[in-house]
PDB file of C-alpha atoms in Angstrom:
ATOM      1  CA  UNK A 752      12.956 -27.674 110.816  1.00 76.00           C
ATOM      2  CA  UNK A 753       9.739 -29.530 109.308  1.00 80.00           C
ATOM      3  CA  UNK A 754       7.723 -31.388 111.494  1.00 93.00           C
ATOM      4  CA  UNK A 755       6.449 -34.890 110.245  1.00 96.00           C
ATOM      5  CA  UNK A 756       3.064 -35.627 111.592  1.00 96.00           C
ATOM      6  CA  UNK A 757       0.658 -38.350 110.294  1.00 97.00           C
ATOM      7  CA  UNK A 758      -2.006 -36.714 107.641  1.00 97.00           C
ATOM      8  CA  UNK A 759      -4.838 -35.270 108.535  1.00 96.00           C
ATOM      9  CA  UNK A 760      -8.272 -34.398 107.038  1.00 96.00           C
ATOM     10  CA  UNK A 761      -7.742 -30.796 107.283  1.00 95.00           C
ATOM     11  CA  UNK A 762      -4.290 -31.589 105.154  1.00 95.00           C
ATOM     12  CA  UNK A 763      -5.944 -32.483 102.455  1.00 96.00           C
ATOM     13  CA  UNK A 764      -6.776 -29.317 100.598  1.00 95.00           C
ATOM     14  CA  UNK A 765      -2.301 -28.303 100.784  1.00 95.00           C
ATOM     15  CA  UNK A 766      -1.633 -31.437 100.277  1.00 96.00           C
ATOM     16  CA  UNK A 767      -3.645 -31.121  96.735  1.00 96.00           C
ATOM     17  CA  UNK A 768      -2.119 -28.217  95.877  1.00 95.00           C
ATOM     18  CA  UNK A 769       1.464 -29.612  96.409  1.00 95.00           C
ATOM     19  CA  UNK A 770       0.661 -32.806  94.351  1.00 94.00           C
ATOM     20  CA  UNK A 771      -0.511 -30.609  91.415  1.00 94.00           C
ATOM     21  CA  UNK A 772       2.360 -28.726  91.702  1.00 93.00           C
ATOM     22  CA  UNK A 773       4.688 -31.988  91.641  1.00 90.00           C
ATOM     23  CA  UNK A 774       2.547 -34.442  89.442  1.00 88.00           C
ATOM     24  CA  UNK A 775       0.049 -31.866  87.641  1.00 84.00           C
ATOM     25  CA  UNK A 776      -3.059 -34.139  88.301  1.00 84.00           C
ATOM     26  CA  UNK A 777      -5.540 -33.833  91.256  1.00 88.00           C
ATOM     27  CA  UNK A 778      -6.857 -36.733  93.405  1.00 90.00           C
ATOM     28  CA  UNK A 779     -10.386 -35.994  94.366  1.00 93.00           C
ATOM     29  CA  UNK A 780     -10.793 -35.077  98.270  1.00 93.00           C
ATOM     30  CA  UNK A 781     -12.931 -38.321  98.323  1.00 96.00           C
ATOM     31  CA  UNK A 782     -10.338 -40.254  97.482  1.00 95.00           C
ATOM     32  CA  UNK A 783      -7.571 -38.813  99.519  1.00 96.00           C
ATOM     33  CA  UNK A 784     -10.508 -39.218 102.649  1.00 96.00           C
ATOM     34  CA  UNK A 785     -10.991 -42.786 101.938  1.00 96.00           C
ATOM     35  CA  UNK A 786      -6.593 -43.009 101.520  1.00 96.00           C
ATOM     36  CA  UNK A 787      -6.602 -41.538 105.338  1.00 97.00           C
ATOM     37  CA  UNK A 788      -9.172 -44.598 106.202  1.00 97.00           C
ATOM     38  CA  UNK A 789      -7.257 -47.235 104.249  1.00 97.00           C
ATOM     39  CA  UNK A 790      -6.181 -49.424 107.355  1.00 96.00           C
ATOM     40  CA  UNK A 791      -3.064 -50.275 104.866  1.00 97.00           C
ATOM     41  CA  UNK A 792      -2.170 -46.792 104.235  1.00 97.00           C
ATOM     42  CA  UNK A 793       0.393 -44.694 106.230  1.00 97.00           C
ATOM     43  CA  UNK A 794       0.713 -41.143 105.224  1.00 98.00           C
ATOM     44  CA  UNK A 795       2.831 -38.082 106.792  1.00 98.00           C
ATOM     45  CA  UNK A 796       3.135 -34.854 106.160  1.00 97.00           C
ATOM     46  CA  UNK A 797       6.292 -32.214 106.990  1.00 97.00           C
ATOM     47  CA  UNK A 798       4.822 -28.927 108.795  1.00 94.00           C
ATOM     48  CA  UNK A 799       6.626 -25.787 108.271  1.00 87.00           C
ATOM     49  CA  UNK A 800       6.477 -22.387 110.287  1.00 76.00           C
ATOM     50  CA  UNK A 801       2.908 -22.043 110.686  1.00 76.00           C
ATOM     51  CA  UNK A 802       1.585 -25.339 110.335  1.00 66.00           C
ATOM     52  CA  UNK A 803       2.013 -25.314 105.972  1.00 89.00           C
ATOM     53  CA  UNK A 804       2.459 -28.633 104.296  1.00 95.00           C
ATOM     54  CA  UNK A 805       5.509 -28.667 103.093  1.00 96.00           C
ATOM     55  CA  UNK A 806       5.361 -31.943 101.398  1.00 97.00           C
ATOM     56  CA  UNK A 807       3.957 -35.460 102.044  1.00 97.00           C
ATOM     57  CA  UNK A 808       4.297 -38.907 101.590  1.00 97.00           C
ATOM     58  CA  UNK A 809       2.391 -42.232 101.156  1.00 97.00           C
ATOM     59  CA  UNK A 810       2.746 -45.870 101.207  1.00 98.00           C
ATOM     60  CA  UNK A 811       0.941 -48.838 101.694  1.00 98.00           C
ATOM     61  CA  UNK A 812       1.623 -51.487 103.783  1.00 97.00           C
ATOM     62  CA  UNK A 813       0.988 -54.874 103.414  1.00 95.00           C
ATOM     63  CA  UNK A 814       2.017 -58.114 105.053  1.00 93.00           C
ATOM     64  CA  UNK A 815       6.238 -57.470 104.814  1.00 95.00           C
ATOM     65  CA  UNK A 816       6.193 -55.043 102.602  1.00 97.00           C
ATOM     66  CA  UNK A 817       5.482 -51.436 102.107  1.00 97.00           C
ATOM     67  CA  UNK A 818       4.686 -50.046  98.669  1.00 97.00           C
ATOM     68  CA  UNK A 819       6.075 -45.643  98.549  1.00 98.00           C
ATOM     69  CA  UNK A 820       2.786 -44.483  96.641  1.00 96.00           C
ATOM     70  CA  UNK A 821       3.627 -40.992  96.442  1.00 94.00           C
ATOM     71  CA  UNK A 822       6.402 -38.553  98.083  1.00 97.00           C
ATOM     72  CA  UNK A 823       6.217 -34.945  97.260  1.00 96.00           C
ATOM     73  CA  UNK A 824       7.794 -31.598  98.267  1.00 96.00           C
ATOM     74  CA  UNK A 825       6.399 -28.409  97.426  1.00 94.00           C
ATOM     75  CA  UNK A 826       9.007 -26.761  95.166  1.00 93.00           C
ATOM     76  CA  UNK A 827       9.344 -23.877  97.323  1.00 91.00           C
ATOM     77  CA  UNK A 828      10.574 -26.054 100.153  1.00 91.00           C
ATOM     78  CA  UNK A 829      12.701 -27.886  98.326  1.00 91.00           C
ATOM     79  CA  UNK A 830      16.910 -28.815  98.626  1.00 91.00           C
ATOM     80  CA  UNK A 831      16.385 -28.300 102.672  1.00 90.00           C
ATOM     81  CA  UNK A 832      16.139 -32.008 103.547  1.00 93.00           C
ATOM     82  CA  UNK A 833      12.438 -32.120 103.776  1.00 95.00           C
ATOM     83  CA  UNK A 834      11.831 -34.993 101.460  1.00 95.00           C
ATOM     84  CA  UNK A 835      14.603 -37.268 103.071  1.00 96.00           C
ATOM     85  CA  UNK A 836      13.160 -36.703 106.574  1.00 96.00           C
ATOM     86  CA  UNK A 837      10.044 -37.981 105.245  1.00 97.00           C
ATOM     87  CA  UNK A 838      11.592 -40.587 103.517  1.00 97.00           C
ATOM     88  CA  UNK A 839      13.377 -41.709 106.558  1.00 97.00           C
ATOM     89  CA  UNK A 840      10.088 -41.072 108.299  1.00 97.00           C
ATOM     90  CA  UNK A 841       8.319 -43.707 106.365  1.00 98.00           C
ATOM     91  CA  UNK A 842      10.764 -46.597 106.054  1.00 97.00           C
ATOM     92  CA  UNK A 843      11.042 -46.232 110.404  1.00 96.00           C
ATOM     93  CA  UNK A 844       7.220 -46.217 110.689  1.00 96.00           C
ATOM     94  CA  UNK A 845       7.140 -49.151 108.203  1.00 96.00           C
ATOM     95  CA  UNK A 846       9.840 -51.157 109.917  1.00 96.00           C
ATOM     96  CA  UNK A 847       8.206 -50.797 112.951  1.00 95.00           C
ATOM     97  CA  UNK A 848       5.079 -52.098 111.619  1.00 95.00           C
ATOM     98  CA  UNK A 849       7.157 -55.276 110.499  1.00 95.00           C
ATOM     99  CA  UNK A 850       7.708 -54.377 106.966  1.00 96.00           C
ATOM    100  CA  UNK A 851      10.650 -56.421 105.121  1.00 96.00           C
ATOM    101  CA  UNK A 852      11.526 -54.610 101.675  1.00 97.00           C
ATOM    102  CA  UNK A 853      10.187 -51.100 100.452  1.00 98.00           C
ATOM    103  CA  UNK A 854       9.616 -50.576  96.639  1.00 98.00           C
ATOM    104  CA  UNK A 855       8.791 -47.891  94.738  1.00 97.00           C
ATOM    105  CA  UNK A 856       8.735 -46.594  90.712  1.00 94.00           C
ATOM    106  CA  UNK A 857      10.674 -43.655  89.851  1.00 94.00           C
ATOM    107  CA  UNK A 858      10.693 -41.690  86.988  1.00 90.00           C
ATOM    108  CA  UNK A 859      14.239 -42.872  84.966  1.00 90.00           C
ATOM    109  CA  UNK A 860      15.335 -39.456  84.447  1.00 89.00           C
ATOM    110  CA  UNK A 861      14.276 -38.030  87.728  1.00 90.00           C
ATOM    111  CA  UNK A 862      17.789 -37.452  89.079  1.00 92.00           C
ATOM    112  CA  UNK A 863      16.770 -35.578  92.156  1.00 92.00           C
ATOM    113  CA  UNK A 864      14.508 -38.175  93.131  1.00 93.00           C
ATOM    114  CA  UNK A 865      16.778 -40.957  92.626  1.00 95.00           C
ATOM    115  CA  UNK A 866      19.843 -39.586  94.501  1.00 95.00           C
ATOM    116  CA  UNK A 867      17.238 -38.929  97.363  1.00 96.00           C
ATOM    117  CA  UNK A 868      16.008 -42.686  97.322  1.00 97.00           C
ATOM    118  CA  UNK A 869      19.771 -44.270  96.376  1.00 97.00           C
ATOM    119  CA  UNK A 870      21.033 -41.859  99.759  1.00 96.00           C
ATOM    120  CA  UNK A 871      18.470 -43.962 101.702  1.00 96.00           C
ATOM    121  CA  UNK A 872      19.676 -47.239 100.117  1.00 96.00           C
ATOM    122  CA  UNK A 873      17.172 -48.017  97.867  1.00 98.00           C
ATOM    123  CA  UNK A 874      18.673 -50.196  94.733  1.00 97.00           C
ATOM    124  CA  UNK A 875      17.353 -50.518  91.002  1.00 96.00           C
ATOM    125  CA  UNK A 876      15.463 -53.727  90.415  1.00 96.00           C
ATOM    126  CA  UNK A 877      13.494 -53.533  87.321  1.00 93.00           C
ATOM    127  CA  UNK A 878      12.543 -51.097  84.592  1.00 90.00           C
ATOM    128  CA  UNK A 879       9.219 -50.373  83.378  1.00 90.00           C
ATOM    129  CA  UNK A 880       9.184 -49.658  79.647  1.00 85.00           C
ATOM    130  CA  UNK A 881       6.840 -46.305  78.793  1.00 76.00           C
ATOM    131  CA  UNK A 882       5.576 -46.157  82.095  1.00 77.00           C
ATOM    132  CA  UNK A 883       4.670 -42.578  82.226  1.00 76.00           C
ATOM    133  CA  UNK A 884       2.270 -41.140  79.625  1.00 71.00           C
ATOM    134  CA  UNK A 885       5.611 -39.015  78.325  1.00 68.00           C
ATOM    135  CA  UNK A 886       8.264 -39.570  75.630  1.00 62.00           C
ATOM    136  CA  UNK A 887      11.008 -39.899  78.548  1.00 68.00           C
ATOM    137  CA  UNK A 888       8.891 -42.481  80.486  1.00 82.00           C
ATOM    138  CA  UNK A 889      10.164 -45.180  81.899  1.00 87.00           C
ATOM    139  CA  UNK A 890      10.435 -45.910  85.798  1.00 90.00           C
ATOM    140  CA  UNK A 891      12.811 -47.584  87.086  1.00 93.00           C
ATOM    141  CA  UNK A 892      12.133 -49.974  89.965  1.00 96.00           C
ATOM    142  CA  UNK A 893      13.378 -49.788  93.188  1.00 97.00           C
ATOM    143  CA  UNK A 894      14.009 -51.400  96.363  1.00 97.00           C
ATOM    144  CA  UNK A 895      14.962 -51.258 100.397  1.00 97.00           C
ATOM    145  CA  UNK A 896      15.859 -53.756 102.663  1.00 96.00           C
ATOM    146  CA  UNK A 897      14.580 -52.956 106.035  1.00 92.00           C
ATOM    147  CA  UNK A 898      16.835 -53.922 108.336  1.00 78.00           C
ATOM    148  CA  UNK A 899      14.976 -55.222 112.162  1.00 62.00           C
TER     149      UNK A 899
END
């Protein structure tokens, strides 16, 4: 069973290679060093076996709320819960950092990825109109109510 763990520099480079795998784009290591300084930014990894990144997740926190930036499971590793522990993960660490509400975008037709955030209780609020640079691309918006 995965491990979550808060991100690491030395996560970095696997946690690149997942996010091309999931997104197809590449955040600099720069910029994913200055995410793991953000004081607003929470990010976890799940470890498997060895110590591999799974997959990972990011959001930012600020005042009550917390903002799901990114949540990604390398496809290998995927349909074995991974992604909802590190879901669940980040709304407890959130919550216990006194955040409200949770929101996120999601692709429209991302079905996976909306049963996974609809099993955590997440509800539609909003769609975004050609939000991703595809002919399918809307996001839909989405949001928890963190319970005290």
């Amino acid at each position: 069973m995965a491990e979550i763990t808060p991100m690491t520099e030395r996560d970095i480079e696997e946690v690149r290679r997942i996010e091309v795998l999931c997104f197809g784009r590449l955040t600099t290591r720069e910029a994913w060093e200055r995410e793991l300084a953000n004081p607003v930014s929470l990010s976890l990894v799940a470890r498997e076996g060895e110590g591999g990144i799974a997959g990972y997740g990011t959001v930012w926190l600020v005042a009550d709320e917390a903002q799901l930036i990114d949540l990604a499971v390398d496809p290998l590793w995927r349909r074995q819960g991974i992604g909802l522990r590190l879901l669940r993960s980040l709304i407890h660490q959130s919550a216990a950092a006194g955040v409200a509400r949770m929101h996120l975008e999601v692709g429209a037709v991302n079905e996976p990825a909306l049963r996974l955030y609809e099993s955590c209780g997440f509800i539609e609020t909003g769609r975004r109109k050609a939000y991703y640079a595809r002919e399918d691309g809307d996001a839909l918006l989405m949001t928890l109510l963190i319970e005290a």
